[in-house]
Short mmCIF file of C-alpha atoms and ligand atoms in Angstrom, two decimals:
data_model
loop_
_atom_site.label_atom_id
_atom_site.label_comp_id
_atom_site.label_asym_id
_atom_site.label_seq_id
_atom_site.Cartn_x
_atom_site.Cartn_y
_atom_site.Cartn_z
CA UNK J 1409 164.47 -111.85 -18.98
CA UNK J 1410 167.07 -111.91 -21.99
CA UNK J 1411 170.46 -109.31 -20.10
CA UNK J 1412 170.77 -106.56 -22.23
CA UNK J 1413 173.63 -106.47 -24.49
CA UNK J 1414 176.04 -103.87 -23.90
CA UNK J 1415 176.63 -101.43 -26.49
CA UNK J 1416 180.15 -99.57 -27.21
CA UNK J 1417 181.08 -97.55 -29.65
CA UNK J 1418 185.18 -97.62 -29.63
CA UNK J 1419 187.08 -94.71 -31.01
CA UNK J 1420 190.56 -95.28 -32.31
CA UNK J 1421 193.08 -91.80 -32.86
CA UNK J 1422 195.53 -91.40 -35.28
CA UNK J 1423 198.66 -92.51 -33.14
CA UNK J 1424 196.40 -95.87 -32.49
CA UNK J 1425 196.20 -96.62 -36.64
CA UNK J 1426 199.47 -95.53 -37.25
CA UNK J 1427 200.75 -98.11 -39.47
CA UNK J 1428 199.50 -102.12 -40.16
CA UNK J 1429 201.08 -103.31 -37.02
CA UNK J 1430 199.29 -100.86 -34.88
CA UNK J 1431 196.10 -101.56 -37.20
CA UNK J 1432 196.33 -105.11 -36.22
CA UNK J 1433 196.70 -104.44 -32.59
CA UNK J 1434 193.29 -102.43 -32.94
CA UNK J 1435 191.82 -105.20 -34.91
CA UNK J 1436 192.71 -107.43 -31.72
CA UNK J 1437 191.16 -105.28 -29.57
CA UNK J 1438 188.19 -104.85 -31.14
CA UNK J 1439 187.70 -108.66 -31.72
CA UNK J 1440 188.18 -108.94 -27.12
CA UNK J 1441 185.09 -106.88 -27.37
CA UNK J 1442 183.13 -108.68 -30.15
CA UNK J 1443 184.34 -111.93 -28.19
CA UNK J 1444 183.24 -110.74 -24.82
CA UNK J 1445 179.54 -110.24 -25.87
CA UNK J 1446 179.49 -106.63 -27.11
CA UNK J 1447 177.25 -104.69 -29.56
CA UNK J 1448 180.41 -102.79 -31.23
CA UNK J 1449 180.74 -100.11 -33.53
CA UNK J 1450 183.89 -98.55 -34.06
CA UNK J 1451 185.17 -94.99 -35.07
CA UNK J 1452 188.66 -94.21 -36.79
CA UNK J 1453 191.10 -91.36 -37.40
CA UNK J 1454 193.48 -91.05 -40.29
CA UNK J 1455 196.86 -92.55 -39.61
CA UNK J 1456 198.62 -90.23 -37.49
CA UNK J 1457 200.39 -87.31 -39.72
CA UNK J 1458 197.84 -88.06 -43.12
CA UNK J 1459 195.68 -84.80 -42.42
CA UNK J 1460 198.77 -82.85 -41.71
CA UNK J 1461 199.81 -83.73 -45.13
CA UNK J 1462 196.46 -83.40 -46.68
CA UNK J 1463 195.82 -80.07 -45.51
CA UNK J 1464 199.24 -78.82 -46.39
CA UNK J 1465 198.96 -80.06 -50.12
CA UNK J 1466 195.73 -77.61 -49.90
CA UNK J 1467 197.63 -75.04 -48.49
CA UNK J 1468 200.33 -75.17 -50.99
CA UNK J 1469 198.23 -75.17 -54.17
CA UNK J 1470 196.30 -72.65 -52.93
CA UNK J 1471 196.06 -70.34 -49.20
CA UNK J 1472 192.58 -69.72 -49.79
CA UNK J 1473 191.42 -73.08 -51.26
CA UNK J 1474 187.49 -73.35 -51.60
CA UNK J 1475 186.38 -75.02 -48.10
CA UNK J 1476 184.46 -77.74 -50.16
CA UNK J 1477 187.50 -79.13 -52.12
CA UNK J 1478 189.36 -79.09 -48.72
CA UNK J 1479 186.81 -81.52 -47.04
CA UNK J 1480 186.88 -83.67 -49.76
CA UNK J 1481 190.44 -83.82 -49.90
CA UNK J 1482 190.96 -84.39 -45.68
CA UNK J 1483 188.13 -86.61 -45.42
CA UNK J 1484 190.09 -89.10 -47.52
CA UNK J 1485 192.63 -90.27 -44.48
CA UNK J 1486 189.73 -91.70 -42.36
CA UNK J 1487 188.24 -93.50 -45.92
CA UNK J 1488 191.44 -95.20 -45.76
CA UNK J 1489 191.65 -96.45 -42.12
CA UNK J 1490 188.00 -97.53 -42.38
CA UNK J 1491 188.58 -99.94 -45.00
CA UNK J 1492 192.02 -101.02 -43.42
CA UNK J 1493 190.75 -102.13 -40.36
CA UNK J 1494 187.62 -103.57 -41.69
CA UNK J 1495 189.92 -105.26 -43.82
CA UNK J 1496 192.25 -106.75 -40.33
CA UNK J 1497 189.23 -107.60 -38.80
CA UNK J 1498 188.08 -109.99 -41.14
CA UNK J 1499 191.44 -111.15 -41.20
CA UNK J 1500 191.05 -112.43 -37.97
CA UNK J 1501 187.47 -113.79 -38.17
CA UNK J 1502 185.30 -110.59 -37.19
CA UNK J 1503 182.83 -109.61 -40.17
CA UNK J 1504 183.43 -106.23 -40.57
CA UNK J 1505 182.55 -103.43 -43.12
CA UNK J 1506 183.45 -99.76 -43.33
CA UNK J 1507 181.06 -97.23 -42.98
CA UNK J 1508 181.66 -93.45 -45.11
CA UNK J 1509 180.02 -90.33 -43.74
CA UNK J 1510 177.30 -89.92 -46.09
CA UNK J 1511 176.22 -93.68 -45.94
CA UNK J 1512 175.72 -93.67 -42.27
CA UNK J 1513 174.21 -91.05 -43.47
CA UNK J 1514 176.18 -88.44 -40.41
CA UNK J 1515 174.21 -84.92 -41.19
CA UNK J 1516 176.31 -81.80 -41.08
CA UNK J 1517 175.70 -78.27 -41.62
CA UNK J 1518 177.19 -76.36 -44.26
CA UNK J 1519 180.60 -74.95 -42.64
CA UNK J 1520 182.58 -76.94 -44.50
CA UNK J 1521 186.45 -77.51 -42.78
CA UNK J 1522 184.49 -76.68 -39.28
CA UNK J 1523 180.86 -78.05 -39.67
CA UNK J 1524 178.66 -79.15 -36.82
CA UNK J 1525 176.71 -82.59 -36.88
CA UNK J 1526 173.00 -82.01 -37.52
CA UNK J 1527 171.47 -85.32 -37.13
CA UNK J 1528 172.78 -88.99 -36.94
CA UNK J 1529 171.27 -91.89 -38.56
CA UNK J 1530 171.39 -94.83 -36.34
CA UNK J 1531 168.92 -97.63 -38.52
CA UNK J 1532 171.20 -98.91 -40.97
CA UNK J 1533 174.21 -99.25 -38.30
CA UNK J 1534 172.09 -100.85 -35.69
CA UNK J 1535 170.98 -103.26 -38.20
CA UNK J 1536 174.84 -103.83 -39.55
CA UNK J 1537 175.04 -104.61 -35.63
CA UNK J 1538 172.73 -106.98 -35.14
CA UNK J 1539 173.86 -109.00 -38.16
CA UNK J 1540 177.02 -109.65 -36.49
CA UNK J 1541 178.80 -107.21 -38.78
CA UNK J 1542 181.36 -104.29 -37.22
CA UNK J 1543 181.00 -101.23 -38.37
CA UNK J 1544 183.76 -99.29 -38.77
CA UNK J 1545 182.76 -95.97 -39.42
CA UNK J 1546 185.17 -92.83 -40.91
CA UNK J 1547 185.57 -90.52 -38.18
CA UNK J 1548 186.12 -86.64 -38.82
CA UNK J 1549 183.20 -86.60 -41.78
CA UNK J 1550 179.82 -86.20 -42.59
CA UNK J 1551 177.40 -85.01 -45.33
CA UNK J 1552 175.89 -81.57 -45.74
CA UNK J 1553 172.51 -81.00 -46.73
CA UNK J 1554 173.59 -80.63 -50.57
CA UNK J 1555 175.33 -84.21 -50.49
CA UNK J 1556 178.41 -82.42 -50.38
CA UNK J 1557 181.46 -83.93 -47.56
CA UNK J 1558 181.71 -82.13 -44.81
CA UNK J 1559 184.85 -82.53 -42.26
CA UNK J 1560 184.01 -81.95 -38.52
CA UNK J 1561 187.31 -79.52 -37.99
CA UNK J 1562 190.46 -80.84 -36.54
CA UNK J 1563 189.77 -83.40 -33.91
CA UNK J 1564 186.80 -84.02 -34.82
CA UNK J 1565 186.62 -88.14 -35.13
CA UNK J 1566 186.31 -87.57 -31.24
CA UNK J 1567 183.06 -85.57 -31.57
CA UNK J 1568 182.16 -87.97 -34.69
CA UNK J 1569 182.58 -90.95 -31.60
CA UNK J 1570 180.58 -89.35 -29.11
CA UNK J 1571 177.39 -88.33 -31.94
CA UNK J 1572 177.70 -91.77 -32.32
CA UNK J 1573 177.23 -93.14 -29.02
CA UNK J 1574 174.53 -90.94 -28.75
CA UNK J 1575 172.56 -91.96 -31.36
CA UNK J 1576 172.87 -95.46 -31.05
CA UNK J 1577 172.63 -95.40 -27.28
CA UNK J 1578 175.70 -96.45 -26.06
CA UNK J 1579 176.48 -98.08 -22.93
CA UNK J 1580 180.00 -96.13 -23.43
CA UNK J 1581 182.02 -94.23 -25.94
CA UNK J 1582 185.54 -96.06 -25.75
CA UNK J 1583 188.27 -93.36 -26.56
CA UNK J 1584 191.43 -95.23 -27.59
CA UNK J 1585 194.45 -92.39 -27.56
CA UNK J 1586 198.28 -92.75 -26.62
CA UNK J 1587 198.06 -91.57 -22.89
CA UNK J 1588 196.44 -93.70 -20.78
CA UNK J 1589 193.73 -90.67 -19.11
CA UNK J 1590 193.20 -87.36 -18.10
CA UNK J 1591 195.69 -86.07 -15.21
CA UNK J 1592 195.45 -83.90 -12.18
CA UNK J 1593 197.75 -81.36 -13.88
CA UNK J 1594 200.14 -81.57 -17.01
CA UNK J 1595 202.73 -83.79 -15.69
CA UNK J 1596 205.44 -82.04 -17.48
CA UNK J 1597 205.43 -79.68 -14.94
CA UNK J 1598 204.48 -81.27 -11.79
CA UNK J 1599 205.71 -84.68 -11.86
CA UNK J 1600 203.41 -85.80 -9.13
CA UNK J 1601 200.40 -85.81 -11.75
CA UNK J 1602 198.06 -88.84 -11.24
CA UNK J 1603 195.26 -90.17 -13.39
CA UNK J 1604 191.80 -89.16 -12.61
CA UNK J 1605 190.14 -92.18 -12.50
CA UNK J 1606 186.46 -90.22 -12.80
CA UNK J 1607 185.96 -86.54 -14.10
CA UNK J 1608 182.55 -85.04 -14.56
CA UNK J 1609 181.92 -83.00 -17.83
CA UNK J 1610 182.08 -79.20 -16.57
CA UNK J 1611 186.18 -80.44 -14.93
CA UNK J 1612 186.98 -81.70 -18.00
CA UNK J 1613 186.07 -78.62 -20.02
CA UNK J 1614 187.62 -76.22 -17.56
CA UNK J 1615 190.88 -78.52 -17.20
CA UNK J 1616 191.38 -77.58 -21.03
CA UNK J 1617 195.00 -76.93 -20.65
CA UNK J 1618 195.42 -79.88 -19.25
CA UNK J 1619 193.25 -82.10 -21.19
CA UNK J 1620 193.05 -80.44 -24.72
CA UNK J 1621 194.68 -82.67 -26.33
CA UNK J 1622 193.03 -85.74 -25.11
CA UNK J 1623 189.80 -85.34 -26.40
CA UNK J 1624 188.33 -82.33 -28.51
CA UNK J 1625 186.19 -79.70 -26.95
CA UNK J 1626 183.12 -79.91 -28.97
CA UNK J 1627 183.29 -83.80 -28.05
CA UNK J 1628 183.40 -83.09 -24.65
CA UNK J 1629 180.33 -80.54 -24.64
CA UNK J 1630 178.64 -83.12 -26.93
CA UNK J 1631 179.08 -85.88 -24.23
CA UNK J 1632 177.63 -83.65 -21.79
CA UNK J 1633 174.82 -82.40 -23.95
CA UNK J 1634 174.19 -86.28 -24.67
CA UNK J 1635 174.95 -87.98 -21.17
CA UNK J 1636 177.44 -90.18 -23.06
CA UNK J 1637 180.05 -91.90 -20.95
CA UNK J 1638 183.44 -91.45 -22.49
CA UNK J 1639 186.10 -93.68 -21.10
CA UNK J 1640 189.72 -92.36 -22.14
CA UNK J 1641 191.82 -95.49 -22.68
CA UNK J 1642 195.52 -96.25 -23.84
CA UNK J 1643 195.45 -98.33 -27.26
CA UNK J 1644 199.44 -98.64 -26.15
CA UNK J 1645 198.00 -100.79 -23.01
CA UNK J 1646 196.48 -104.23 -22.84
CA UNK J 1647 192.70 -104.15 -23.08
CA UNK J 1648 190.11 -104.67 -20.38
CA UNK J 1649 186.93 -106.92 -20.73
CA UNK J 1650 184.12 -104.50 -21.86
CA UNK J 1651 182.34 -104.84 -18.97
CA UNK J 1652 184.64 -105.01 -16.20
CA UNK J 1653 183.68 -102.83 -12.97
CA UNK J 1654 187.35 -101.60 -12.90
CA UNK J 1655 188.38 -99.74 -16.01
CA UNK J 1656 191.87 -98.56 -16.61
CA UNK J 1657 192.14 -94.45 -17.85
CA UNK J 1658 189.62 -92.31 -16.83
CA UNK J 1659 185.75 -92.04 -17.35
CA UNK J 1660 184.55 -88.81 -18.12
CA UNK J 1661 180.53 -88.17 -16.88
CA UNK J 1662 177.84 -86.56 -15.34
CA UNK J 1663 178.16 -85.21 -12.17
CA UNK J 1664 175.96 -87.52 -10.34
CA UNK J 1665 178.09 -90.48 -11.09
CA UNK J 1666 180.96 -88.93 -9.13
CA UNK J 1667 180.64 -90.83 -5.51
CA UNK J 1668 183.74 -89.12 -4.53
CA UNK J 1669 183.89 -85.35 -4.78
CA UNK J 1670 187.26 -84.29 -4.02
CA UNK J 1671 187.21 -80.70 -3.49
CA UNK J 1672 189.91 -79.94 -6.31
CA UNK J 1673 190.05 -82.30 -9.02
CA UNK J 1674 192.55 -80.85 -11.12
CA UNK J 1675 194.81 -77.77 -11.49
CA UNK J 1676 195.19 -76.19 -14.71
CA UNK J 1677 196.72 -73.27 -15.95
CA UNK J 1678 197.32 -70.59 -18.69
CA UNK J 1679 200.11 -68.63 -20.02
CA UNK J 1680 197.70 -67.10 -22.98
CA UNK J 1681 196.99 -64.09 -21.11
CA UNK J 1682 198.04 -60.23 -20.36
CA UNK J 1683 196.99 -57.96 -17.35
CA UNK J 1684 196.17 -54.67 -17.78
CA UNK J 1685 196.02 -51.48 -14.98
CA UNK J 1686 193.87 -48.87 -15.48
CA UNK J 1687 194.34 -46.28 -12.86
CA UNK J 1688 193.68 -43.06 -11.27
CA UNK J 1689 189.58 -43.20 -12.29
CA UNK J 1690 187.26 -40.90 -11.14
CA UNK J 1691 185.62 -43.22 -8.93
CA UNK J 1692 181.80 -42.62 -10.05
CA UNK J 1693 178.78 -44.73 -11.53
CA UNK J 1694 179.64 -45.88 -15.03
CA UNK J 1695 183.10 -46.63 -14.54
CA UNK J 1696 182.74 -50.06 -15.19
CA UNK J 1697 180.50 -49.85 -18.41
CA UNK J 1698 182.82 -46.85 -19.40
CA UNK J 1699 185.90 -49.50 -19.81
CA UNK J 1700 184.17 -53.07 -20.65
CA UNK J 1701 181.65 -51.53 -23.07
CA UNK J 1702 184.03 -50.40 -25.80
CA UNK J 1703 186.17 -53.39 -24.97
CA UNK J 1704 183.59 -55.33 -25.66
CA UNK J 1705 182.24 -53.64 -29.15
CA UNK J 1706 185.65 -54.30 -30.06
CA UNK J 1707 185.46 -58.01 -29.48
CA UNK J 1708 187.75 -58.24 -26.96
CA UNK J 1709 187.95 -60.94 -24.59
CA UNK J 1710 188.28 -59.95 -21.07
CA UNK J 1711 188.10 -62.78 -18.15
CA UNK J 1712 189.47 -61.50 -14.86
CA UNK J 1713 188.41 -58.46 -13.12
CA UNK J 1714 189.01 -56.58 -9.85
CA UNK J 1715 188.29 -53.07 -9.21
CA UNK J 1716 190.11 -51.20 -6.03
CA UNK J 1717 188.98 -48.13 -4.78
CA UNK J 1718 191.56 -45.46 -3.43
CA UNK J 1719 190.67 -43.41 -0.28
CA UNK J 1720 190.87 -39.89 -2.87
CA UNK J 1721 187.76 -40.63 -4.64
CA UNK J 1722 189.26 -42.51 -7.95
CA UNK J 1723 189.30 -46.23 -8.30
CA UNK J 1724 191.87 -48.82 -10.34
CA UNK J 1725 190.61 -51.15 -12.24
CA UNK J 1726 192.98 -54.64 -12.86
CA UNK J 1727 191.75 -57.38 -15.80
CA UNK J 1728 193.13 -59.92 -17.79
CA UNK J 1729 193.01 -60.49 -21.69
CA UNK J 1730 193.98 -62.35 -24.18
CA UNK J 1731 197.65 -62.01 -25.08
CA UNK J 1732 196.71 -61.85 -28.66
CA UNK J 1733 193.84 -59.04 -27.90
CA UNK J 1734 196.20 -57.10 -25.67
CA UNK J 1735 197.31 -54.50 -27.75
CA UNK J 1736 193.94 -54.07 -29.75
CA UNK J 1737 192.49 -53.64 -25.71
CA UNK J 1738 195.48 -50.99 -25.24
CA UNK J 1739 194.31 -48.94 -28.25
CA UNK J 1740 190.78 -48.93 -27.29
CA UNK J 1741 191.34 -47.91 -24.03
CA UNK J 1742 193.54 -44.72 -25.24
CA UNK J 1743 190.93 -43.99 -27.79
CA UNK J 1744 188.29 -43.85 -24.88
CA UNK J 1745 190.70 -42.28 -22.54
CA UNK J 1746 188.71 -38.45 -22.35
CA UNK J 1747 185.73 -40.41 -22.03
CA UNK J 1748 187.25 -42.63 -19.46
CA UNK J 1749 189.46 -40.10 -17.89
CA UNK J 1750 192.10 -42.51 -15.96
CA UNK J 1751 195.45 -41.27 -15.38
CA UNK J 1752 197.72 -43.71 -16.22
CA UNK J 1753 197.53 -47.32 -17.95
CA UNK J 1754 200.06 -50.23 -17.59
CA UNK J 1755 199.93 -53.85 -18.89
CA UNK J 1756 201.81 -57.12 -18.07
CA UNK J 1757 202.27 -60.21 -20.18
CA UNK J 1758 204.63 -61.83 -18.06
CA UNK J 1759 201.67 -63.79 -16.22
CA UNK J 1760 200.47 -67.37 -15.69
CA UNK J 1761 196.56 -67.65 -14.83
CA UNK J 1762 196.60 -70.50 -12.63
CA UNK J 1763 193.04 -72.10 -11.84
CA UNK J 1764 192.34 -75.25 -9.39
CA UNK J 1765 188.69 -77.00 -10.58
CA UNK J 1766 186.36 -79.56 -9.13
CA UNK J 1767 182.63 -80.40 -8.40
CA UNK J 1768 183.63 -80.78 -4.99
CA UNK J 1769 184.01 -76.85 -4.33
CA UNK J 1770 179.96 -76.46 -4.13
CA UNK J 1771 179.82 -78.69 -1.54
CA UNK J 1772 183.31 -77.77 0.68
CA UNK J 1773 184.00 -74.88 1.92
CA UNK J 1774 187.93 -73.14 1.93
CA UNK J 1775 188.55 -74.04 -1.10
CA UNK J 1776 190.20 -70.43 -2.26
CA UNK J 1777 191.50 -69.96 1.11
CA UNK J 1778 193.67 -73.06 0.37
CA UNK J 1779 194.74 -71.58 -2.48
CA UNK J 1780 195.47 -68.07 -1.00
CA UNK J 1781 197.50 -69.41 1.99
CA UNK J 1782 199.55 -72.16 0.14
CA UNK J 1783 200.64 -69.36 -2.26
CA UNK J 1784 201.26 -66.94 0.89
CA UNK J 1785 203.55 -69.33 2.16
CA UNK J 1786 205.57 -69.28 -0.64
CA UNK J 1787 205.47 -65.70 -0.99
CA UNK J 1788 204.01 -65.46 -4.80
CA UNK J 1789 202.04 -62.30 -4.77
CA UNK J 1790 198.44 -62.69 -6.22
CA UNK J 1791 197.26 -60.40 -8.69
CA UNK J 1792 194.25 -60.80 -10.01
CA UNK J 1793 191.63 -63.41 -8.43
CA UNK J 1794 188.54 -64.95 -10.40
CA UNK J 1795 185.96 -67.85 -9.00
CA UNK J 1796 182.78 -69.62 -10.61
CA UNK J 1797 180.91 -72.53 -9.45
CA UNK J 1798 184.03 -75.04 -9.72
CA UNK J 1799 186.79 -73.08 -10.40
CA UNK J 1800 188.80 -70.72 -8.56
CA UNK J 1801 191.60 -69.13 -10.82
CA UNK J 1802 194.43 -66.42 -9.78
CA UNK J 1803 196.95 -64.63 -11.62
CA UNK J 1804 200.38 -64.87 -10.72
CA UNK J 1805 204.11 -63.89 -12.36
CA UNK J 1806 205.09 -66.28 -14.76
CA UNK J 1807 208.06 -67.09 -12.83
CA UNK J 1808 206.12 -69.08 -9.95
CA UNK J 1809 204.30 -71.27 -12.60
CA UNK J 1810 206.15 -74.44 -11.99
CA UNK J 1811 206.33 -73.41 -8.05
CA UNK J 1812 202.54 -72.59 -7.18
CA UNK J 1813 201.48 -75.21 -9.64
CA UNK J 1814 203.49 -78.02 -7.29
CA UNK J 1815 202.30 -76.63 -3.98
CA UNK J 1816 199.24 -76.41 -4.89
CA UNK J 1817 198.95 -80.01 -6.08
CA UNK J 1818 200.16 -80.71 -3.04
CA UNK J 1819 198.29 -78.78 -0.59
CA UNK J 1820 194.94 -80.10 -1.92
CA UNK J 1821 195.91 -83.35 -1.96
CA UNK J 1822 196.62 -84.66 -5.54
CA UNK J 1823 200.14 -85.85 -5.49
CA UNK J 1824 200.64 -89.73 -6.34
CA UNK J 1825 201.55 -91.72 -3.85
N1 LIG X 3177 192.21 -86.83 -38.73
C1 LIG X 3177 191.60 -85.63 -38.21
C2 LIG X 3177 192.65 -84.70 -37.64
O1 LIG X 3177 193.82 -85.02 -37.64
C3 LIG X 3177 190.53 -85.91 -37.22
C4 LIG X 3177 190.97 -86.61 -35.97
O2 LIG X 3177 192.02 -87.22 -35.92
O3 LIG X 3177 190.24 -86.55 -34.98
O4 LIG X 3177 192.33 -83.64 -37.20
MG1 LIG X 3178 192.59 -86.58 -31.30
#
């Protein structure tokens, strides 16, 4: 029996195409895949800065430039990186050929500056594959259903990597950035941060703060959709062989290819929110609705919640909201005060929501309590505690951030040796 080829699709950012030097080092790294028996497609960003410019030139001529122009101005930085490193490949004796949006063809709806990928085309790529031709294909872009260019919002050559992968059935979606993987926690603030070697799909989205800027959101919600296995790599780094069993950066995946569930994987936190008090409330059926109904006709966000009940028959209750949405929340609360009929209101933006993740959690048990005692013993007052499925999150004074953000990294066992 013939062994399957492997398939990758490698994904280059902006930092990585920076200028012709860094081109070339790409160029290299994409021939140590062609060499080592790969199927390879690869994806590119603009040079780093490019769609900065481009979307300030829009800006300038014009705040609220027509959506359509804007595409087809920002898509341009990715039509030049294409052909660049099509162009260095062949340099160095890989066939190559870039690869536009609308000739793949990569289907988007109509939102231009944000649209969403419809459909994929995978024939004409596959075939560019198997006649030893690279594709390098224009991240960021795609076609709408009028022909028009569509961008993918900013980002978005990550989710335009990952479509990919899907659609052609990649072994792996190689994500080439300038950190070399996804950490326990920012290490900015804890310095003890390590590399997570493997992350499942759900930590990844919930360690947002922490890994936001490594890959774009919609990618990562893509992967999961799709089951594609995104590796996280430093293009700053040598290489590995495609294959290899032992990959540097981190692999993000499903669940079930997790062997080793720590119970926290990651910490993460938040300084984008506000608390607000709501107290003295006559403590009766229809409290609850009374206060999160109108918050929510009025769009507001809200994401913590505790209620306490007093011993005289009225009840507090305590939530969180965006900072942003705070004082909208205030005024609809005041507005619904007779209906409402609390006593007295108070809100807080000097908080830090502070949230420890993992698969782990719905297998081990003590999870919070780890989390309640460590912070005990340090005497940061909780405020306002929140769990789900992997995630158990508590509010704290803004003050402790750095503090309850190393103990706890500590106390469940992430520090670097
Ligand atoms: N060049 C686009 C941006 O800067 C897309 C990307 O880099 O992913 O947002
Ligand atoms: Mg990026």
């Amino acid at each position: 029996m013939p062994l399957k080829i492997p398939r990758i699709v490698m994904k280059f950012g902006g930092t990585s195409v920076a200028d012709l030097d860094r081109i070339r080092a790409v160029a290299k790294t994409v021939k140590k895949q062609v060499e080592a028996g790969c199927e390879v497609s690869v994806v590119v960003s603009a040079m780093s800065g490019v769609t900065n410019q481009l979307v300030d030139y829009c800006q300038s001529l014009s705040p609220l430039f027509d959506p359509y122009e804007y595409d087809a101005v920002v898509a341009t930085g990715e039509q030049v990186t294409s052909g660049l490193l099509a162009i260095a490949l062949q340099t160095i004796g890989i066939k190559a050929r870039s690869w536009q949006g609308w000739q793949i063809p990569l289907k988007t709806d109509d939102a231009h500056s944000k649209a969403r990928i419809e459909s994929v085309d995978s024939e004409a790529l596959i075939e560019c594959m198997k006649s030893g031709v690279v594709p390098v294909v224009a991240g960021f872009q795609g076609v709408d259903g009028t022909g028009r260019i569509a961008t993918l919002g900013r980002g978005g050559s990550d989710t335009s990597a990952v479509a990919l992968a899907a659609a052609l059935k990649a072994d792996r979606c190689d994500i080439y950035t300038d950190v070399d993987g996804i950490y326990t926690t920012d290490p900015r603030i804890v310095e003890k941060a390590r590399r997570i070697k493997a992350i499942a799909y759900e930590e990844m989205l919930e360690l947002a703060s922490v890994g936001a800027k490594v890959l774009q959101t919609r990618s990562v919600e893509l992967a999961m959709k799709e089951k594609v296995r995104v590796q996280v790599l430093s293009s700053f780094e040598d290489s590995p062989a495609a294959m290899e069993d032992f990959l540097p950066g981190s692999l993000v995946v499903s669940e079930d290819e997790i062997v080793e569930k720590e119970q926290v994987t990651g910490i993460a936190y938040s300084l984008n929110e506000a608390k607000v008090v709501v107290k003295n409330i006559p403590d009766q059926p229809g409290v609850a609705s009374a206060i999160f109904g109108p918050l929510a006709s009025g769009n507001v966000n809200v994401d913590m919640i505790v209620q306490s009940s007093g011993s005289d028959n009225t009840t507090d209750m305590t939530f969180t909201v965006p900072k942003t949405e705070l004082a909208q929340a205030v005024q609809i609360l005041e507005n619904e005060r007779p209906n409402i009929r609390f006593k007295e209101m108070s809100t807080d933006s000097d908080v830090v929501k502070i949230s420890v993740v993992g698969i782990g959690m719905k297998s081990h048990t003590g999870v919070a309590n780890t989390m309640f005692r460590t912070l005990a013993e340090r005497s940061i007052n909780v405020q306002v505690i929140s769990t789900s499925e992997i995630k158990v999150s508590v509010l704290v004074a803004a003050e402790y951030k750095e503090l309850a953000m190393r103990a706890l990294h500590t106390a469940y066992g992430l520090d670097a040796k």
